[in-house]
mmCIF file of N, CA and C in Angstrom:
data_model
loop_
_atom_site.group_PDB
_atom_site.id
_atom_site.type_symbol
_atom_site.label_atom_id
_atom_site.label_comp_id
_atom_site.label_asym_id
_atom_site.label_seq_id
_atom_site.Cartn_x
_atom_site.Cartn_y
_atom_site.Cartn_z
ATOM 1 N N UNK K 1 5.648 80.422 41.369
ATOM 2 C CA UNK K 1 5.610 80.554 39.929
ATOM 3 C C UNK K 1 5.186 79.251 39.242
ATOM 4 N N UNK K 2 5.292 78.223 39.881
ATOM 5 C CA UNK K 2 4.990 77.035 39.250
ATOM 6 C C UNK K 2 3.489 76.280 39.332
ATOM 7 N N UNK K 3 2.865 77.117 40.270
ATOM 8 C CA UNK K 3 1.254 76.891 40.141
ATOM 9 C C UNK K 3 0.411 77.376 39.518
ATOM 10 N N UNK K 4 -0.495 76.902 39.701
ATOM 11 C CA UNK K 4 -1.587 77.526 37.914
ATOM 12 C C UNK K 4 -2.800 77.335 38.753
ATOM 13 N N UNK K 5 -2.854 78.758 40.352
ATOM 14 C CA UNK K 5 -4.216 79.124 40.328
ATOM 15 C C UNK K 5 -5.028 79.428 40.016
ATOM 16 N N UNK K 6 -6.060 79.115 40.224
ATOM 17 C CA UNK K 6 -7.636 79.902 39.991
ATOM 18 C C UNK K 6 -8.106 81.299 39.897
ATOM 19 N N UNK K 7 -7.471 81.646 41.433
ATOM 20 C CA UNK K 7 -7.682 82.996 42.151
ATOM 21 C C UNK K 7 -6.847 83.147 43.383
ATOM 22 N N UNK K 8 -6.228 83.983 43.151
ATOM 23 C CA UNK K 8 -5.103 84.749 43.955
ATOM 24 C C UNK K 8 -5.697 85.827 44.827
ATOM 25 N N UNK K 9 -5.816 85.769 46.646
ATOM 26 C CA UNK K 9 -6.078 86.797 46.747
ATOM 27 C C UNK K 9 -4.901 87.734 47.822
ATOM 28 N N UNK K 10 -4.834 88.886 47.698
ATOM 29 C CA UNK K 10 -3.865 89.548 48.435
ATOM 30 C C UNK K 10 -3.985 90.497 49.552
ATOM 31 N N UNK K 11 -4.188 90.239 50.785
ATOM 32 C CA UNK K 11 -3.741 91.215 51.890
ATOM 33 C C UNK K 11 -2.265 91.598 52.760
ATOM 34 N N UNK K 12 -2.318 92.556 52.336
ATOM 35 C CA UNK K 12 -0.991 92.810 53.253
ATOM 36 C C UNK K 12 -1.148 94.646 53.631
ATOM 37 N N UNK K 13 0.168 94.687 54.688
ATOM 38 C CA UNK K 13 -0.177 95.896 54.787
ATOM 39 C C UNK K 13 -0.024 96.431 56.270
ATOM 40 N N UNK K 14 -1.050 95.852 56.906
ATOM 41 C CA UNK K 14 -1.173 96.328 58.499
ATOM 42 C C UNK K 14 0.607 96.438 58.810
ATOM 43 N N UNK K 15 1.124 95.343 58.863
ATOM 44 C CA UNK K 15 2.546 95.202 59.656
ATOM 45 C C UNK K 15 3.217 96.551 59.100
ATOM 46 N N UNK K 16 3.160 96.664 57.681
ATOM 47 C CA UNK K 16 3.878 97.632 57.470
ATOM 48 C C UNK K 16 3.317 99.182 58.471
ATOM 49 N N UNK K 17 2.000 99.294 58.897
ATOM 50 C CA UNK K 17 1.665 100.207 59.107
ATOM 51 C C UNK K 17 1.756 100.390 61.108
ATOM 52 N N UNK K 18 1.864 99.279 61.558
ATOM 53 C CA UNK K 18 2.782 99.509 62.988
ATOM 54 C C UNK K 18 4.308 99.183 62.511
ATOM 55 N N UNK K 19 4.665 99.312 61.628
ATOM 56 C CA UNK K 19 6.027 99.861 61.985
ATOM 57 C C UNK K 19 6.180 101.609 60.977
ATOM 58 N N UNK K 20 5.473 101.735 60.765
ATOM 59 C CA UNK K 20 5.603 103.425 60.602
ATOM 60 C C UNK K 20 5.760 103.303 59.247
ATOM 61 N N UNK K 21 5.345 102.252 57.953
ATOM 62 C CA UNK K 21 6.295 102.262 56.707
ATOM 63 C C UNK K 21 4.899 103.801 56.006
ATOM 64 N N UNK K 22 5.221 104.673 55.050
ATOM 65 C CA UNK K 22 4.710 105.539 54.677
ATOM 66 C C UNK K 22 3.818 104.945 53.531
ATOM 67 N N UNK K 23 2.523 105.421 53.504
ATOM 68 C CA UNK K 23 1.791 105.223 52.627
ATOM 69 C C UNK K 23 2.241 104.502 50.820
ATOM 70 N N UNK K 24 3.069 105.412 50.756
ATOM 71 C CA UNK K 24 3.478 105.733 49.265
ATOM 72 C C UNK K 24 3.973 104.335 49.186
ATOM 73 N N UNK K 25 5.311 103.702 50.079
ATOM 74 C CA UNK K 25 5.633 102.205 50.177
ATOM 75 C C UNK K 25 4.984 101.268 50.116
ATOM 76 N N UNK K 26 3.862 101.139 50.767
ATOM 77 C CA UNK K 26 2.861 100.354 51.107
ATOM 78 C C UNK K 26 1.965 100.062 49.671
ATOM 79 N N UNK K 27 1.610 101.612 49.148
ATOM 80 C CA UNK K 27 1.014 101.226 47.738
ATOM 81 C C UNK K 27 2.172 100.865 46.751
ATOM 82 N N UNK K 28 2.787 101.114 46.752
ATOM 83 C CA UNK K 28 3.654 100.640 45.863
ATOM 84 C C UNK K 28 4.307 99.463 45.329
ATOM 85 N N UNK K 29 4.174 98.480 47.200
ATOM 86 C CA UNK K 29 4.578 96.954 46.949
ATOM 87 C C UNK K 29 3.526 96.516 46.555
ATOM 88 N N UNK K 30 2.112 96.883 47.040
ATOM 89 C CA UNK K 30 0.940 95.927 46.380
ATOM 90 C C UNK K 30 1.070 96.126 44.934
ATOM 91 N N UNK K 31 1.536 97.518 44.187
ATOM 92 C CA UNK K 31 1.209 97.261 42.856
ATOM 93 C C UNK K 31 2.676 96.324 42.140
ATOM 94 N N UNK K 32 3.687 96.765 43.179
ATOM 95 C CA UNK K 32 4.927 95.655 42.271
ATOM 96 C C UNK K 32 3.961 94.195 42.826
ATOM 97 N N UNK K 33 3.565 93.603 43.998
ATOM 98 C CA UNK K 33 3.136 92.348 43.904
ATOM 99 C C UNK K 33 2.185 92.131 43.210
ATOM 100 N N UNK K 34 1.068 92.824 42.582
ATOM 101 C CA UNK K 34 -0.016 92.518 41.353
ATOM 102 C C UNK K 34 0.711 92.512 40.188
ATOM 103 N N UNK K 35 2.265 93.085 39.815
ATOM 104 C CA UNK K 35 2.159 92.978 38.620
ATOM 105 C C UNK K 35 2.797 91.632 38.441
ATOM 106 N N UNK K 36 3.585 91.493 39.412
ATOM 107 C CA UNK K 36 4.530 90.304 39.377
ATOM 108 C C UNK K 36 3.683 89.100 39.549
ATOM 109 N N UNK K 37 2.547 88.998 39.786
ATOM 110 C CA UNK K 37 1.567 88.028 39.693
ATOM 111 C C UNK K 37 0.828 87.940 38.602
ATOM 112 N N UNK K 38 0.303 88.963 37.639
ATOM 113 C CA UNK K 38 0.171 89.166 36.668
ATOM 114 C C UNK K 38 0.826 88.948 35.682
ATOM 115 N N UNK K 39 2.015 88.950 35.650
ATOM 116 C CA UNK K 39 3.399 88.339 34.707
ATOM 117 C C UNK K 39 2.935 86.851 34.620
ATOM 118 N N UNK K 40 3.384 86.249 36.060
ATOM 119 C CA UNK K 40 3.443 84.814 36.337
ATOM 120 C C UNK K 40 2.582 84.174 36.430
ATOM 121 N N UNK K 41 1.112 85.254 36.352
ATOM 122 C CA UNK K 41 -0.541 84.118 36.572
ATOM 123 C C UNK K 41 -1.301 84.793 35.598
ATOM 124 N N UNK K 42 -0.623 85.285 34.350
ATOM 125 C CA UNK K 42 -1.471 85.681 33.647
ATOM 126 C C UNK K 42 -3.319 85.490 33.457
ATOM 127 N N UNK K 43 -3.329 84.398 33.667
ATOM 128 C CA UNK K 43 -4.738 84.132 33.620
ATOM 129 C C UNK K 43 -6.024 84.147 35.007
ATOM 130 N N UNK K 44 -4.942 84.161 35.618
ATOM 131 C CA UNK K 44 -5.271 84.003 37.235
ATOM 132 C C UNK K 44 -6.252 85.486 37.930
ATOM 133 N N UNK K 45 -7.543 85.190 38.643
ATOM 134 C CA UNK K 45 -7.886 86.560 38.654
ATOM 135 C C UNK K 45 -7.033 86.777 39.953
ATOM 136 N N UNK K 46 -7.190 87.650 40.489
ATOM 137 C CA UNK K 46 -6.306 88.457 41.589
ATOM 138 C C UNK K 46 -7.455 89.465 42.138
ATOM 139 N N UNK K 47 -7.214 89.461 43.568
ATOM 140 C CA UNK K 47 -8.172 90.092 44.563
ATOM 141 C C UNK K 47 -7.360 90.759 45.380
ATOM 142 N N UNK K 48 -7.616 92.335 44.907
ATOM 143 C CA UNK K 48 -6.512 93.141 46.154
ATOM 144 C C UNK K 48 -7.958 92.968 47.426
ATOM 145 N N UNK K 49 -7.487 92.571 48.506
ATOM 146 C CA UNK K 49 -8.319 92.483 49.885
ATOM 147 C C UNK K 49 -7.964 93.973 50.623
ATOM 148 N N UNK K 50 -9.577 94.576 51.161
ATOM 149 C CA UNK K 50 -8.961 95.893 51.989
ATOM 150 C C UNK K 50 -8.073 95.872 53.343
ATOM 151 N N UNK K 51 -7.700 96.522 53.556
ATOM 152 C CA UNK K 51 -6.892 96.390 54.661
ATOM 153 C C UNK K 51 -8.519 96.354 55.873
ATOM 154 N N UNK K 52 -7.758 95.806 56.745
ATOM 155 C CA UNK K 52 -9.374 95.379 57.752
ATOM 156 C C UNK K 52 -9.077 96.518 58.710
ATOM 157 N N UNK K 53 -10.349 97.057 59.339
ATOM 158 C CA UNK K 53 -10.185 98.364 60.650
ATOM 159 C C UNK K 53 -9.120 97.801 61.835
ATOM 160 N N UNK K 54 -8.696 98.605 62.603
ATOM 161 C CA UNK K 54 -8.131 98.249 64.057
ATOM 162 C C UNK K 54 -8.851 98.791 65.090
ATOM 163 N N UNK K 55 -8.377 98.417 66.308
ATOM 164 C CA UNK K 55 -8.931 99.065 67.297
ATOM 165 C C UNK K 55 -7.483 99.945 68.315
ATOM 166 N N UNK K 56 -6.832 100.209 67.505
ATOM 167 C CA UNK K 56 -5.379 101.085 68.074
ATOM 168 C C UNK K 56 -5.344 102.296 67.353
ATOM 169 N N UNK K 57 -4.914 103.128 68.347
ATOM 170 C CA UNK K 57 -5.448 104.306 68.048
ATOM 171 C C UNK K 57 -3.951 104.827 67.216
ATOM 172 N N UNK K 58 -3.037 104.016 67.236
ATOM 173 C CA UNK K 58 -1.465 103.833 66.767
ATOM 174 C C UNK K 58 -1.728 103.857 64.977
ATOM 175 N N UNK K 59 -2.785 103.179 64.498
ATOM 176 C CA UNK K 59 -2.813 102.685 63.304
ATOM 177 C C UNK K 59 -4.421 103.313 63.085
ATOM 178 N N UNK K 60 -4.068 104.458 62.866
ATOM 179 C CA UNK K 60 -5.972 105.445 62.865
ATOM 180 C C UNK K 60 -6.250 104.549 61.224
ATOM 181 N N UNK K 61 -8.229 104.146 61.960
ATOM 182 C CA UNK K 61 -8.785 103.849 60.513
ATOM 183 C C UNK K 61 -8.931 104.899 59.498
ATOM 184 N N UNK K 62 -8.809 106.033 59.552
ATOM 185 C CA UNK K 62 -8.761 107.264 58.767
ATOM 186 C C UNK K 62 -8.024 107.337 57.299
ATOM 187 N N UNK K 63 -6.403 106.542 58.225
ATOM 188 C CA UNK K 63 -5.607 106.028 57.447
ATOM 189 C C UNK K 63 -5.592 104.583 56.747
ATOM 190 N N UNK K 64 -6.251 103.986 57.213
ATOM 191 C CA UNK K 64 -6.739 102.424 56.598
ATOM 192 C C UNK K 64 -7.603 103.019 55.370
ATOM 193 N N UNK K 65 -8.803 103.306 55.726
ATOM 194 C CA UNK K 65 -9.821 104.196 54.638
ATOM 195 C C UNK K 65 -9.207 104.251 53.352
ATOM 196 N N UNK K 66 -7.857 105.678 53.689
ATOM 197 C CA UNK K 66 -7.641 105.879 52.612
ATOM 198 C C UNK K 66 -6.839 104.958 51.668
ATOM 199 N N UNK K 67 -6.125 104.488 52.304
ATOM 200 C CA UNK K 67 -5.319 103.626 51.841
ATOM 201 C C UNK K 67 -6.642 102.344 51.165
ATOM 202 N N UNK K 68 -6.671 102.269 51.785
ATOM 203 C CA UNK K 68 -8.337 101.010 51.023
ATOM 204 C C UNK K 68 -8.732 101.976 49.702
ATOM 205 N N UNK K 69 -9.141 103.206 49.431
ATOM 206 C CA UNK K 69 -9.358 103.721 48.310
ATOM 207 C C UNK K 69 -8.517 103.268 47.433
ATOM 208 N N UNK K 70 -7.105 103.930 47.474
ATOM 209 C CA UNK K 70 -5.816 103.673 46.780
ATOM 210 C C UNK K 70 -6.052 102.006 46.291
ATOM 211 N N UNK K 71 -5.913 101.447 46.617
ATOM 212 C CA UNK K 71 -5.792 100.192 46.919
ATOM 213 C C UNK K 71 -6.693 99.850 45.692
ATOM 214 N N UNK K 72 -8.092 100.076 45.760
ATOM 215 C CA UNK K 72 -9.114 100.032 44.998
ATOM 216 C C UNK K 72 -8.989 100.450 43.361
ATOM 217 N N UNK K 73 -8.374 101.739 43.326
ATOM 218 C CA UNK K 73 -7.337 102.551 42.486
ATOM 219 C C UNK K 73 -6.473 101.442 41.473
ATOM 220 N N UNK K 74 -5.468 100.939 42.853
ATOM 221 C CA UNK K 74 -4.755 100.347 41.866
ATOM 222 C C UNK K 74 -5.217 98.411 41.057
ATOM 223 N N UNK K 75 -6.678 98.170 41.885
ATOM 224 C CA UNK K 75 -6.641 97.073 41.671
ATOM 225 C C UNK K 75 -7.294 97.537 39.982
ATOM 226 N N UNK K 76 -8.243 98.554 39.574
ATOM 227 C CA UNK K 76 -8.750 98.832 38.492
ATOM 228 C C UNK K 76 -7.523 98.896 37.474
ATOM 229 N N UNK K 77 -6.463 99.713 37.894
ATOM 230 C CA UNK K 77 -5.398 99.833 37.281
ATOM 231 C C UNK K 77 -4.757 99.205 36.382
ATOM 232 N N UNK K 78 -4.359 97.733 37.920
ATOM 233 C CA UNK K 78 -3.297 96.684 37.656
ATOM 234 C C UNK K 78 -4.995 95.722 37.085
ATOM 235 N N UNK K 79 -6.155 95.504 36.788
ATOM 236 C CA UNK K 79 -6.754 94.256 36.314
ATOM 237 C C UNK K 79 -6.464 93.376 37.271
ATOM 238 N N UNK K 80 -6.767 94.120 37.877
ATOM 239 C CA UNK K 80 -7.701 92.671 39.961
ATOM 240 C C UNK K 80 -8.625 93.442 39.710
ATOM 241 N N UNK K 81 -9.198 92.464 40.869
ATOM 242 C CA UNK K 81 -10.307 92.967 41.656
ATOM 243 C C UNK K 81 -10.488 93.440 43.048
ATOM 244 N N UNK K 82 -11.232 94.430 43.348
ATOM 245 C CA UNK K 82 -11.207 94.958 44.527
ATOM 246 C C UNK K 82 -12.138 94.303 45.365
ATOM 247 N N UNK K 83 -11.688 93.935 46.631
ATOM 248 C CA UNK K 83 -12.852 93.128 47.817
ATOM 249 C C UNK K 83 -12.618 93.960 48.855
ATOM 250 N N UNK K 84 -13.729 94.833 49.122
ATOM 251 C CA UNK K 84 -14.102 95.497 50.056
ATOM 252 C C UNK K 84 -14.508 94.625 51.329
ATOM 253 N N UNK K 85 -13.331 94.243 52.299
ATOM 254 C CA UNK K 85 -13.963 93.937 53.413
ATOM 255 C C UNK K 85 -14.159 94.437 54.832
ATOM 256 N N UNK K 86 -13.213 95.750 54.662
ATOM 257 C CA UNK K 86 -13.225 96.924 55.266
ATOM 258 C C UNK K 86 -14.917 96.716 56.427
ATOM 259 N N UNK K 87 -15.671 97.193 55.388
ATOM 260 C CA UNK K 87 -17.399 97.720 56.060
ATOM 261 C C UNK K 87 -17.609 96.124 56.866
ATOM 262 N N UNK K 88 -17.489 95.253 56.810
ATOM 263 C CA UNK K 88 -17.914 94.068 57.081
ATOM 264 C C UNK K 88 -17.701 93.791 58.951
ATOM 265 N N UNK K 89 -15.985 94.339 58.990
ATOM 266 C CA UNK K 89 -15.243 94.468 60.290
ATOM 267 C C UNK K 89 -15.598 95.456 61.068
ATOM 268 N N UNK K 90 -16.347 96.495 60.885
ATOM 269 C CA UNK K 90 -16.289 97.702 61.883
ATOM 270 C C UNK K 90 -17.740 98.052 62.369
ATOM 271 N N UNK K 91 -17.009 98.061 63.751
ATOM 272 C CA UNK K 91 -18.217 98.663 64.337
ATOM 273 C C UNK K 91 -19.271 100.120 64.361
ATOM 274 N N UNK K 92 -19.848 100.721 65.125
ATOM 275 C CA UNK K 92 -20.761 101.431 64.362
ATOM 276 C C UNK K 92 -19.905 103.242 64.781
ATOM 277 N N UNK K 93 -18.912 103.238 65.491
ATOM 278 C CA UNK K 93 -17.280 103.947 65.401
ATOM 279 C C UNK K 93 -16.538 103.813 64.396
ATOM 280 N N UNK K 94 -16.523 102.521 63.828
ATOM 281 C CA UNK K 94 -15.406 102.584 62.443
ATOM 282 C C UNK K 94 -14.205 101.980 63.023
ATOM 283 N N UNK K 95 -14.339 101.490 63.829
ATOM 284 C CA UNK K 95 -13.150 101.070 64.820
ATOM 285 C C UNK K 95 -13.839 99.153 64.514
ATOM 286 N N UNK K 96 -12.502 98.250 64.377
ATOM 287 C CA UNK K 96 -12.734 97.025 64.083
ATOM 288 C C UNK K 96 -13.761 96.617 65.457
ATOM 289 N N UNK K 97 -14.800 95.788 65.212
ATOM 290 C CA UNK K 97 -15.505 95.211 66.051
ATOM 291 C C UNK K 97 -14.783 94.337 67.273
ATOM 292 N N UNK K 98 -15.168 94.523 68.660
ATOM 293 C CA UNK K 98 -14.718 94.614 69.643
ATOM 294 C C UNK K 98 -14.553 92.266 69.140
ATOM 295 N N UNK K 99 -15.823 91.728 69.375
ATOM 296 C CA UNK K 99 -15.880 90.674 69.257
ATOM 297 C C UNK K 99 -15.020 89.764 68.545
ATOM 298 N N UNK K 100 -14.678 90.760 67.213
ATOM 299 C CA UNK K 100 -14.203 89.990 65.613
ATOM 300 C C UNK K 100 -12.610 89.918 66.290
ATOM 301 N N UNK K 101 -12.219 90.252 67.319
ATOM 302 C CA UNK K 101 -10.873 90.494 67.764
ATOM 303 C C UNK K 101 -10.101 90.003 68.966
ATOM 304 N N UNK K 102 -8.843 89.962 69.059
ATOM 305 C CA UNK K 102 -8.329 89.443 70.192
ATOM 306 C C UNK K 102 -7.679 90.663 71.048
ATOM 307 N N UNK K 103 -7.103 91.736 70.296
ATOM 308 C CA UNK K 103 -5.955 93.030 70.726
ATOM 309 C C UNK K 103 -6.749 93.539 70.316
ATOM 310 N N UNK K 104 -7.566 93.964 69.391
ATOM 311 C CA UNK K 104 -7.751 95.532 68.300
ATOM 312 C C UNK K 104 -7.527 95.276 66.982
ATOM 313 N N UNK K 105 -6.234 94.315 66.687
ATOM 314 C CA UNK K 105 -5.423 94.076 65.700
ATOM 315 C C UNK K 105 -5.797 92.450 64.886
ATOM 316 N N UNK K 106 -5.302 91.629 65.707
ATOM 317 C CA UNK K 106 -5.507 90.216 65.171
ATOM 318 C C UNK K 106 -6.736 89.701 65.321
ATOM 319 N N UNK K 107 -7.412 89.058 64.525
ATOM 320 C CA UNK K 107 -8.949 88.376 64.043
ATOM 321 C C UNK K 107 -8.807 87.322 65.175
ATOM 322 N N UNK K 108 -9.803 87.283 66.094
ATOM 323 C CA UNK K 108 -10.192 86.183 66.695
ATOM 324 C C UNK K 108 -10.708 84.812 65.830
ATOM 325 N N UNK K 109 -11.526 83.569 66.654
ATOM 326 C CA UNK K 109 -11.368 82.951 65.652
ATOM 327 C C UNK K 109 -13.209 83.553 65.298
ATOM 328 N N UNK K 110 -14.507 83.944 65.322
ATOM 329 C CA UNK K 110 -15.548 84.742 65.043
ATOM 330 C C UNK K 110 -15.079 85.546 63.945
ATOM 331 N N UNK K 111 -13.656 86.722 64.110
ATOM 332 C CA UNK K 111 -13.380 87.102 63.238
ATOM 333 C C UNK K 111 -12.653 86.851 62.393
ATOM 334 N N UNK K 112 -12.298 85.383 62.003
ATOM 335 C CA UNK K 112 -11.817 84.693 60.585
ATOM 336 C C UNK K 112 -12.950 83.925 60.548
ATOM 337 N N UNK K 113 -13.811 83.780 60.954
ATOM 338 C CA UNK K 113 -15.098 83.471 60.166
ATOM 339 C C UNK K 113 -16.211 84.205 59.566
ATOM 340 N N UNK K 114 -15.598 85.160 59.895
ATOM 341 C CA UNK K 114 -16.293 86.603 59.156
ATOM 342 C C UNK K 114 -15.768 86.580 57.674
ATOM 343 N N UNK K 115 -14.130 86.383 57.454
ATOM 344 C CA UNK K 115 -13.567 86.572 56.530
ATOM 345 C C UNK K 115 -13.966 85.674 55.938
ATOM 346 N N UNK K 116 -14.267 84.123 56.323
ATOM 347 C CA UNK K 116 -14.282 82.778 55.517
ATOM 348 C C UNK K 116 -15.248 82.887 54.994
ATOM 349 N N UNK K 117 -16.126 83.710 55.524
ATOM 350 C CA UNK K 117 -17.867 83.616 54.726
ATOM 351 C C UNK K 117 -17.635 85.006 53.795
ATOM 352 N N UNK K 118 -17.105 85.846 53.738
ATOM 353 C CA UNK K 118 -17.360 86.665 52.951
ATOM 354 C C UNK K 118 -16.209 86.578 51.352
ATOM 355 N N UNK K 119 -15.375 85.862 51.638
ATOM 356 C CA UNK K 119 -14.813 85.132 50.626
ATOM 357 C C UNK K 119 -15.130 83.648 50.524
ATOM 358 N N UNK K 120 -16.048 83.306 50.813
ATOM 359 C CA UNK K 120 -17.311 82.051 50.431
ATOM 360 C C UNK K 120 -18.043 82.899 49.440
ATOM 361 N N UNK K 121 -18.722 83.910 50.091
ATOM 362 C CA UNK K 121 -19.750 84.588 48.988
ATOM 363 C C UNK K 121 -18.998 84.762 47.855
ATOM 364 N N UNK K 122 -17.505 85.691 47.613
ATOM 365 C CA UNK K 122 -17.422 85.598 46.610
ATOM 366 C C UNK K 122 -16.931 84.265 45.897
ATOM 367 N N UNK K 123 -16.442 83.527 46.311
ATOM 368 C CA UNK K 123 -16.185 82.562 45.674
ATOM 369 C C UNK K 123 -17.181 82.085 44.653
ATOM 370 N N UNK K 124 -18.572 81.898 45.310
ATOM 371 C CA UNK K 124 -20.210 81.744 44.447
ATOM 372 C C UNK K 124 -20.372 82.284 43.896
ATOM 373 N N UNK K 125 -20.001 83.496 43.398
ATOM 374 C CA UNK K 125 -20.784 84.551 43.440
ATOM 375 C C UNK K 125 -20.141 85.499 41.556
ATOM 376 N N UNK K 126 -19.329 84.408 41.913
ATOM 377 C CA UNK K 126 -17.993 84.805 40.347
ATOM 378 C C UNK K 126 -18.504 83.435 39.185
#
């Protein structure tokens, strides 16, 4: 509460989704955490981030997808912005790229340099 960012950006999510938490939860904390950032960073823009593909068949991208819509939904809603980085991660299955990864799940280091450049672009790009 006591910093006076620029730009706030927010991913969360996956964890909740290997442990079984239900959709409805999941959207629901991102919009209590946009507003509560919105209170406290009034001026601050805010970037809901998509949830990124997996390669576990535990955590279907079907369900990432939609949830990335929602997500999108509420960033128009709550006044963020939506960063689609979803398409960026997946291979030509829809399943996170074999390379960008270590499990299926966690970003190798190729795939946090995927992320670093595509929040480079936007960084320029605003």
């Amino acid at each position: 509460d006591e910093t006076r960012p620029d730009v706030i950006y927010i991913m969360a999510g996956i964890n909740d989704l290997r442990k079984g938490t239900k959709d409805e939860i999941i959207l629901g904390n991102y919009r209590q955490i946009v507003r509560k950032l919105r209170q406290t960073h009034p001026k601050t823009i805010i970037f809901i981030q998509s949830i990124l593909p997996t390669r576990l068949s535990a955590i279907p991208n079907t369900r990432i997808r939609h949830l990335n819509d929602q997500l999108a939904l509420i960033a128009r809603q709550e006044g963020a912005d939506y960063l689609n980085l979803y398409d960026s991660f997946t291979d030509f299955e829809g399943n996170l790229r074999q390379e960008l990864t270590t499990d299926g799940l966690h970003l190798n280091t190729e795939g946090y340099e995927v992320w670093r450049s595509l929040l480079h672009q936007v960084e320029y790009t605003d």
